[in-house]
PDB file of C-alpha atoms in Angstrom:
ATOM      1  CA  MET Q  12       0.000   0.000   0.000  1.00  0.00           C
ATOM      2  CA  ARG Q  13       2.838   2.352   0.824  1.00  0.00           C
ATOM      3  CA  ASP Q  14       4.362   1.835  -2.641  1.00  0.00           C
ATOM      4  CA  LEU Q  15       1.082   2.713  -4.314  1.00  0.00           C
ATOM      5  CA  SER Q  16       0.799   6.056  -2.525  1.00  0.00           C
ATOM      6  CA  ALA Q  17       4.432   6.822  -3.395  1.00  0.00           C
ATOM      7  CA  ILE Q  18       3.683   6.143  -7.063  1.00  0.00           C
ATOM      8  CA  LYS Q  19       0.580   8.349  -6.922  1.00  0.00           C
ATOM      9  CA  LYS Q  20       2.613  11.124  -5.318  1.00  0.00           C
ATOM     10  CA  LEU Q  21       5.272  10.839  -8.029  1.00  0.00           C
ATOM     11  CA  LYS Q  22       2.613  11.029 -10.743  1.00  0.00           C
ATOM     12  CA  LEU Q  23       1.162  14.154  -9.127  1.00  0.00           C
ATOM     13  CA  GLU Q  24       4.611  15.742  -8.947  1.00  0.00           C
ATOM     14  CA  ILE Q  25       5.269  14.942 -12.613  1.00  0.00           C
ATOM     15  CA  ASN Q  26       1.903  16.421 -13.626  1.00  0.00           C
ATOM     16  CA  ALA Q  27       2.577  19.513 -11.530  1.00  0.00           C
ATOM     17  CA  GLY Q  28       5.956  19.878 -13.250  1.00  0.00           C
ATOM     18  CA  ASP Q  29       4.303  19.725 -16.669  1.00  0.00           C
ATOM     19  CA  ASN Q  30       1.715  22.315 -15.632  1.00  0.00           C
ATOM     20  CA  ILE Q  31       4.414  24.642 -14.344  1.00  0.00           C
ATOM     21  CA  ARG Q  32       6.380  24.255 -17.571  1.00  0.00           C
ATOM     22  CA  ASP Q  33       3.280  25.036 -19.655  1.00  0.00           C
ATOM     23  CA  ARG Q  34       2.432  28.068 -17.549  1.00  0.00           C
ATOM     24  CA  SER Q  35       5.928  29.437 -17.066  1.00  0.00           C
ATOM     25  CA  PHE Q  36       5.997  31.217 -20.450  1.00  0.00           C
ATOM     26  CA  ASN Q  37       2.673  32.951 -19.806  1.00  0.00           C
ATOM     27  CA  ASP Q  38       3.785  33.837 -16.287  1.00  0.00           C
ATOM     28  CA  ASP Q  39       7.000  35.360 -17.651  1.00  0.00           C
ATOM     29  CA  VAL Q  40       5.017  37.486 -20.092  1.00  0.00           C
ATOM     30  CA  GLU Q  41       2.606  38.550 -17.349  1.00  0.00           C
ATOM     31  CA  PHE Q  42       5.466  39.322 -14.942  1.00  0.00           C
ATOM     32  CA  THR Q  43       7.226  41.444 -17.573  1.00  0.00           C
ATOM     33  CA  ALA Q  44       4.002  43.313 -18.307  1.00  0.00           C
ATOM     34  CA  ARG Q  45       3.452  44.031 -14.610  1.00  0.00           C
ATOM     35  CA  GLN Q  46       7.023  45.290 -14.257  1.00  0.00           C
ATOM     36  CA  LYS Q  47       6.517  47.635 -17.225  1.00  0.00           C
ATOM     37  CA  ILE Q  48       3.249  48.898 -15.733  1.00  0.00           C
ATOM     38  CA  LYS Q  49       4.956  49.508 -12.362  1.00  0.00           C
ATOM     39  CA  GLN Q  50       7.766  51.392 -14.114  1.00  0.00           C
ATOM     40  CA  GLY Q  51       5.199  53.491 -15.948  1.00  0.00           C
ATOM     41  CA  ILE Q  52       3.353  54.290 -12.726  1.00  0.00           C
ATOM     42  CA  SER Q  53       6.560  55.230 -10.901  1.00  0.00           C
ATOM     43  CA  LEU Q  54       7.603  57.450 -13.820  1.00  0.00           C
ATOM     44  CA  VAL Q  55       4.260  59.253 -13.686  1.00  0.00           C
ATOM     45  CA  LYS Q  56       4.513  59.687  -9.894  1.00  0.00           C
ATOM     46  CA  SER Q  57       8.042  61.093 -10.088  1.00  0.00           C
ATOM     47  CA  LYS Q  58       7.016  63.883 -12.488  1.00  0.00           C
TER      48      LYS Q  58
END
């Protein structure tokens, strides 16, 4: 029984890894966009 739960856990970790890999590109784009927006806001505030 212990082996079965270990296998299930491994499968979940592998699936999570795939999901992270799929999402990482979109997250990078979103992160970059947020940084640009923050820069824009700070530029406006400093004027």
